Tab-separated table of C-alpha atoms in Angstrom:
chain	number	residue	atom	x	y	z
U	671	MET	CA	47.592	47.177	128.119
U	672	SER	CA	46.839	50.196	125.937
U	673	LYS	CA	43.506	50.427	124.156
U	674	LYS	CA	43.473	49.952	120.382
U	675	ILE	CA	42.024	52.434	117.856
U	676	LEU	CA	41.547	51.817	114.137
U	677	VAL	CA	41.669	55.119	112.204
U	678	VAL	CA	39.846	54.912	108.858
U	679	ASP	CA	40.188	57.802	106.402
U	680	ASP	CA	41.267	58.085	102.763
U	681	ALA	CA	43.185	61.298	103.577
U	682	SER	CA	46.708	60.517	104.772
U	683	VAL	CA	46.929	63.918	106.467
U	684	VAL	CA	43.899	63.061	108.632
U	685	ARG	CA	45.185	59.566	109.462
U	686	LEU	CA	48.577	60.965	110.439
U	687	THR	CA	47.080	63.743	112.556
U	688	LEU	CA	44.762	61.371	114.435
U	689	LYS	CA	47.529	58.770	114.823
U	690	HIS	CA	49.860	61.357	116.421
U	691	LEU	CA	47.061	62.609	118.656
U	692	PHE	CA	46.023	59.158	119.879
U	693	GLU	CA	49.591	57.887	120.284
U	694	SER	CA	50.451	60.916	122.407
U	695	TYR	CA	47.750	59.611	124.782
U	696	HIS	CA	49.245	56.101	124.628
U	697	TYR	CA	46.605	54.464	122.473
U	698	ASN	CA	47.723	51.738	120.066
U	699	VAL	CA	46.771	52.913	116.552
U	700	LEU	CA	46.333	51.153	113.218
U	701	GLU	CA	45.307	52.923	109.999
U	702	ALA	CA	43.066	51.954	107.101
U	703	GLU	CA	42.587	53.916	103.875
U	704	THR	CA	39.267	52.513	102.661
U	705	GLY	CA	36.142	50.939	104.102
U	706	GLU	CA	37.109	47.581	102.651
U	707	GLU	CA	40.568	47.719	104.269
U	708	ALA	CA	38.934	48.728	107.570
U	709	VAL	CA	36.693	45.658	107.584
U	710	GLU	CA	39.681	43.368	106.924
U	711	LYS	CA	41.873	45.046	109.561
U	712	TYR	CA	39.052	44.980	112.116
U	713	LYS	CA	39.075	41.167	112.025
U	714	THR	CA	42.751	40.850	112.952
U	715	PHE	CA	43.460	44.037	114.947
U	716	LYS	CA	40.241	43.769	117.004
U	717	PRO	CA	40.259	47.452	118.017
U	718	ASP	CA	38.452	48.843	121.040
U	719	LEU	CA	37.210	51.739	118.912
U	720	VAL	CA	37.104	52.799	115.238
U	721	THR	CA	37.094	56.345	113.829
U	722	MET	CA	35.425	56.245	110.414
U	723	ASP	CA	35.268	58.702	107.503
U	724	ILE	CA	32.261	58.532	105.143
U	725	THR	CA	33.439	59.507	101.657
U	726	MET	CA	36.115	57.013	100.651
U	727	PRO	CA	37.009	55.041	97.516
U	728	ASP	CA	35.876	51.401	97.209
U	729	MET	CA	33.618	50.945	100.228
U	730	ASP	CA	32.143	54.084	101.881
U	731	GLY	CA	32.148	54.576	105.659
U	732	ILE	CA	28.471	53.822	106.270
U	733	THR	CA	28.702	50.472	104.444
U	734	ALA	CA	31.878	49.723	106.419
U	735	VAL	CA	30.021	50.384	109.694
U	736	ILE	CA	27.358	47.855	108.692
U	737	GLU	CA	29.995	45.270	107.676
U	738	ILE	CA	32.013	45.711	110.889
U	739	LEU	CA	28.888	45.336	113.024
U	740	LYS	CA	28.193	42.033	111.257
U	741	ILE	CA	31.602	40.850	112.522
U	742	ASP	CA	31.248	42.361	116.001
U	743	ALA	CA	27.840	43.621	117.100
U	744	LYS	CA	29.493	45.445	120.028
U	745	ALA	CA	31.938	47.417	117.852
U	746	LYS	CA	32.338	51.047	118.902
U	747	ILE	CA	32.480	53.227	115.802
U	748	VAL	CA	32.735	57.015	115.810
U	749	MET	CA	32.113	58.761	112.491
U	750	CYS	CA	34.582	61.569	111.651
U	751	SER	CA	33.428	63.168	108.427
U	752	ALA	CA	33.080	66.457	106.573
U	753	MET	CA	29.636	65.295	105.415
U	754	GLY	CA	27.692	66.883	108.265
U	755	GLN	CA	24.278	67.035	106.560
U	756	SER	CA	21.506	65.838	108.861
U	757	ASN	CA	20.598	62.986	106.474
U	758	LYS	CA	24.193	61.653	106.525
U	759	VAL	CA	24.414	61.872	110.308
U	760	LYS	CA	21.090	60.033	110.600
U	761	ALA	CA	22.233	57.359	108.129
U	762	ALA	CA	25.450	56.774	110.098
U	763	ILE	CA	23.668	56.503	113.446
U	764	THR	CA	21.001	54.241	111.945
U	765	ALA	CA	23.799	52.037	110.543
U	766	GLY	CA	25.111	51.642	114.097
U	767	ALA	CA	27.745	54.327	114.660
U	768	LYS	CA	27.922	55.574	118.263
U	769	THR	CA	28.232	59.249	117.360
U	770	PHE	CA	29.268	61.682	114.649
U	771	ILE	CA	32.034	64.304	114.700
U	772	VAL	CA	31.936	66.832	111.854
U	773	LYS	CA	35.287	67.897	110.361
U	774	PRO	CA	37.380	69.961	110.823
U	775	LEU	CA	38.472	67.798	113.745
U	776	HIS	CA	39.416	69.645	116.908
U	777	PRO	CA	41.762	67.552	119.086
U	778	GLU	CA	39.983	68.311	122.383
U	779	ARG	CA	36.588	67.358	120.959
U	780	VAL	CA	37.935	64.153	119.378
U	781	LEU	CA	39.694	63.123	122.598
U	782	SER	CA	36.662	63.795	124.747
U	783	VAL	CA	34.471	61.609	122.510
U	784	ILE	CA	37.083	58.842	122.293
U	785	LYS	CA	37.554	58.782	126.059
U	786	LYS	CA	33.794	58.700	126.610
U	787	TYR	CA	33.543	55.418	124.704
U	788	LEU	CA	36.842	53.864	125.802
U	789	ASP	CA	36.906	54.597	129.523
W	1285	MET	CA	18.915	79.379	92.809
W	1286	ASP	CA	22.430	80.185	91.622
W	1287	SER	CA	23.242	82.994	94.076
W	1288	LYS	CA	21.899	80.987	97.010
W	1289	ILE	CA	24.091	78.052	96.019
W	1290	VAL	CA	27.227	80.088	95.327
W	1291	ASN	CA	26.849	81.939	98.619
W	1292	GLN	CA	26.803	78.674	100.586
W	1293	PHE	CA	30.160	77.683	99.047
W	1294	ILE	CA	31.636	81.125	99.784
W	1295	LYS	CA	30.452	81.009	103.404
W	1296	ALA	CA	31.686	77.423	103.725
W	1297	LEU	CA	35.176	78.268	102.462
W	1298	THR	CA	35.677	81.300	104.699
W	1299	SER	CA	34.349	79.433	107.737
W	1300	ILE	CA	36.279	76.179	107.235
W	1301	PHE	CA	39.524	77.929	106.236
W	1302	ALA	CA	39.411	80.020	109.420
W	1303	GLN	CA	38.631	76.970	111.585
W	1304	VAL	CA	41.454	74.896	110.087
W	1305	THR	CA	44.178	77.551	109.812
W	1306	ASN	CA	43.156	80.315	112.208
W	1307	VAL	CA	43.756	82.680	109.270
W	1308	SER	CA	40.980	84.878	107.833
W	1309	LEU	CA	40.177	84.842	104.122
W	1310	THR	CA	38.820	87.983	102.434
W	1311	LYS	CA	36.724	87.684	99.282
W	1312	THR	CA	38.146	90.042	96.656
W	1313	ASP	CA	36.097	89.132	93.588
W	1314	LEU	CA	33.130	87.123	92.333
W	1315	GLU	CA	32.542	86.768	88.618
W	1316	TYR	CA	30.148	84.745	86.453
W	1317	PHE	CA	31.418	83.183	83.218
W	1318	PRO	CA	28.425	81.884	81.195
W	1319	ASP	CA	30.604	80.082	78.639
W	1320	GLY	CA	33.125	78.663	81.065
W	1321	HIS	CA	36.431	79.840	82.475
W	1322	LYS	CA	40.052	78.975	81.793
W	1323	VAL	CA	42.596	79.146	84.572
W	1324	SER	CA	46.159	77.981	85.027
W	1325	ALA	CA	46.261	76.005	88.278
W	1326	LYS	CA	49.418	75.229	90.237
W	1327	ILE	CA	47.335	72.960	92.478
W	1328	ALA	CA	43.632	72.278	92.060
W	1329	ALA	CA	41.371	70.058	94.148
W	1330	ILE	CA	38.299	69.058	92.144
W	1331	LEU	CA	35.161	67.176	93.129
W	1332	SER	CA	31.815	66.444	91.474
W	1333	ILE	CA	28.404	67.418	92.801
W	1334	ALA	CA	25.159	65.597	92.097
W	1335	GLY	CA	21.597	65.882	93.352
W	1336	ALA	CA	19.759	69.230	93.428
W	1337	PHE	CA	22.174	70.411	90.766
W	1338	LYS	CA	24.979	68.819	88.799
W	1339	GLY	CA	28.408	70.352	88.595
W	1340	GLN	CA	31.916	70.569	89.960
W	1341	PHE	CA	33.584	72.394	92.805
W	1342	MET	CA	37.251	73.390	92.554
W	1343	LEU	CA	39.745	74.962	94.917
W	1344	ILE	CA	42.809	76.455	93.264
W	1345	LEU	CA	45.879	77.557	95.161
W	1346	ASN	CA	49.596	78.023	94.754
W	1347	GLU	CA	52.425	75.939	96.163
W	1348	PRO	CA	53.426	78.194	99.119
W	1349	MET	CA	49.835	78.307	100.367
W	1350	ALA	CA	49.506	74.538	100.058
W	1351	LEU	CA	52.721	74.063	102.085
W	1352	GLN	CA	51.533	76.516	104.757
W	1353	LEU	CA	48.172	74.773	104.942
W	1354	THR	CA	49.795	71.362	105.374
W	1355	SER	CA	52.148	72.659	108.047
W	1356	VAL	CA	49.245	74.123	110.049
W	1357	VAL	CA	47.184	70.935	109.690
W	1358	MET	CA	50.203	68.960	110.927
W	1359	ALA	CA	50.338	71.040	114.127
W	1360	GLY	CA	53.130	73.333	112.909
W	1361	VAL	CA	55.577	70.746	111.560
W	1362	PRO	CA	57.557	72.571	108.814
W	1363	VAL	CA	56.610	71.358	105.328
W	1364	ASN	CA	59.048	72.520	102.646
W	1365	ASN	CA	58.387	70.227	99.720
W	1366	SER	CA	55.389	69.003	97.849
W	1367	SER	CA	54.420	65.480	98.680
W	1368	ASP	CA	51.437	63.168	98.928
W	1369	LEU	CA	50.810	64.726	102.330
W	1370	VAL	CA	50.426	68.197	100.772
W	1371	ASP	CA	48.012	66.845	98.152
W	1372	SER	CA	46.115	65.120	100.943
W	1373	ALA	CA	45.817	68.354	102.956
W	1374	VAL	CA	44.524	70.299	99.934
W	1375	ARG	CA	42.126	67.473	99.065
W	1376	GLU	CA	40.857	67.386	102.639
W	1377	LEU	CA	40.305	71.163	102.715
W	1378	CYS	CA	38.245	70.861	99.506
W	1379	ASN	CA	36.303	67.949	101.014
W	1380	MET	CA	35.541	69.882	104.219
W	1381	VAL	CA	34.448	73.021	102.331
W	1382	ALA	CA	32.154	71.053	100.017
W	1383	GLY	CA	30.833	69.063	102.994
W	1384	GLU	CA	30.029	72.263	104.887
W	1385	ALA	CA	28.431	73.785	101.763
W	1386	SER	CA	26.314	70.637	101.278
W	1387	LYS	CA	25.159	70.863	104.880
W	1388	ARG	CA	24.181	74.515	104.393
W	1389	LEU	CA	22.469	73.708	101.058
W	1390	LEU	CA	20.372	70.952	102.632
W	1391	GLU	CA	19.222	73.427	105.272
W	1392	ILE	CA	17.761	75.655	102.501
W	1393	GLY	CA	16.251	72.770	100.551
W	1394	PHE	CA	18.969	71.627	98.122
W	1395	ASN	CA	20.022	68.028	98.697
W	1396	CYS	CA	23.451	67.413	97.131
W	1397	ASP	CA	25.998	64.616	97.177
W	1398	ILE	CA	29.700	65.131	96.643
W	1399	THR	CA	32.436	62.777	95.474
W	1400	PHE	CA	35.892	62.601	97.057
W	1401	PRO	CA	38.238	65.173	95.485
W	1402	SER	CA	41.067	64.552	93.056
W	1403	ILE	CA	44.180	66.699	92.682
W	1404	ALA	CA	45.478	68.279	89.464
W	1405	ARG	CA	48.885	69.953	89.380
W	1406	GLY	CA	50.216	72.458	86.838
W	1407	LYS	CA	47.222	72.161	84.555
W	1408	GLN	CA	45.247	74.580	82.406
W	1409	ILE	CA	41.690	74.092	83.612
W	1410	ASP	CA	38.834	74.869	81.222
W	1411	THR	CA	35.438	74.557	82.893
W	1412	ALA	CA	33.617	74.830	79.517
W	1413	SER	CA	30.280	75.317	81.348
W	1414	PRO	CA	28.668	78.192	83.249
W	1415	SER	CA	30.957	78.940	86.178
W	1416	PHE	CA	31.154	81.232	89.177
W	1417	VAL	CA	34.704	82.179	90.117
W	1418	SER	CA	35.350	83.631	93.569
W	1419	LYS	CA	38.748	84.993	94.542
W	1420	PHE	CA	40.039	85.317	98.075
W	1421	GLU	CA	43.205	86.516	99.737
W	1422	CYS	CA	44.872	86.123	103.096
W	1423	GLU	CA	48.306	86.637	104.600
W	1424	TRP	CA	49.518	83.481	102.784
W	1425	GLY	CA	48.459	84.642	99.306
W	1426	GLU	CA	45.533	84.102	96.955
W	1427	LEU	CA	43.007	81.327	96.577
W	1428	GLN	CA	40.296	80.721	93.979
W	1429	GLN	CA	37.086	78.792	94.227
W	1430	ILE	CA	35.154	77.737	91.111
W	1431	LEU	CA	31.611	76.424	91.090
W	1432	LYS	CA	30.774	74.948	87.707
W	1433	PHE	CA	27.207	74.113	86.706
W	1434	GLU	CA	26.752	71.294	84.221
W	1435	HIS	CA	23.773	72.878	82.487
W	1436	VAL	CA	22.981	76.515	81.794
W	1437	SER	CA	19.316	75.780	82.669
W	1438	GLN	CA	20.399	75.517	86.322
W	1439	ILE	CA	21.430	79.193	86.369
W	1440	LYS	CA	18.604	81.586	87.171
């Protein structure tokens, strides 16, 4: 059975790009537009991995990481954000994210990180 | 303070644009407007900045460049009409440039936060505050970047 990835980003162009990339490698993908939507979808979709943006309307990505980890302490969350300042990266890792990829997203880099945590 | 800040945004735009599109941008002009600047924008992505200084960052481009940008981001899929996807691509470019500029600013001691960008189409933009306007060109056309400072006291 294919592994499941929840892609969380307020930018539809990013969600679509990551969805196409992951589906071409036979992952099962679900999208969420906000942190709040991600937390809700996590409960039902139960993904093997989450890619998470930081700057989003409603609930930001770091708060969403904390909320998801309350639901599943073993959740694997990879931050994918343009906010690459050292303090943001530190905040995301402290919140419980596995790692941080700074945008722009390069397909090879994204895939290598995803595979590292899924395989 | 002002030139250091403006330079980080200029470096961020040229670097991110090249990484995303594989197309080089050339800066053709940089001008300071102490009383603000008016510009007619086909498409503008605008976000707010807070922290070490307060202001706004804007990217202004025309329709053909926005379509080209979206097509490249979507791995070469032809994009012929404006859509939410085009707005999303322009918004994301603005977000990445401001994110990269914030990273560079933190490295030289200015801690800034940015909001997520909004899109304005076909509007006359009046910054009405001290603004630095940088113009760039590439094979797709022209692009403008505006850095607006909320207070004149922030310009040195």
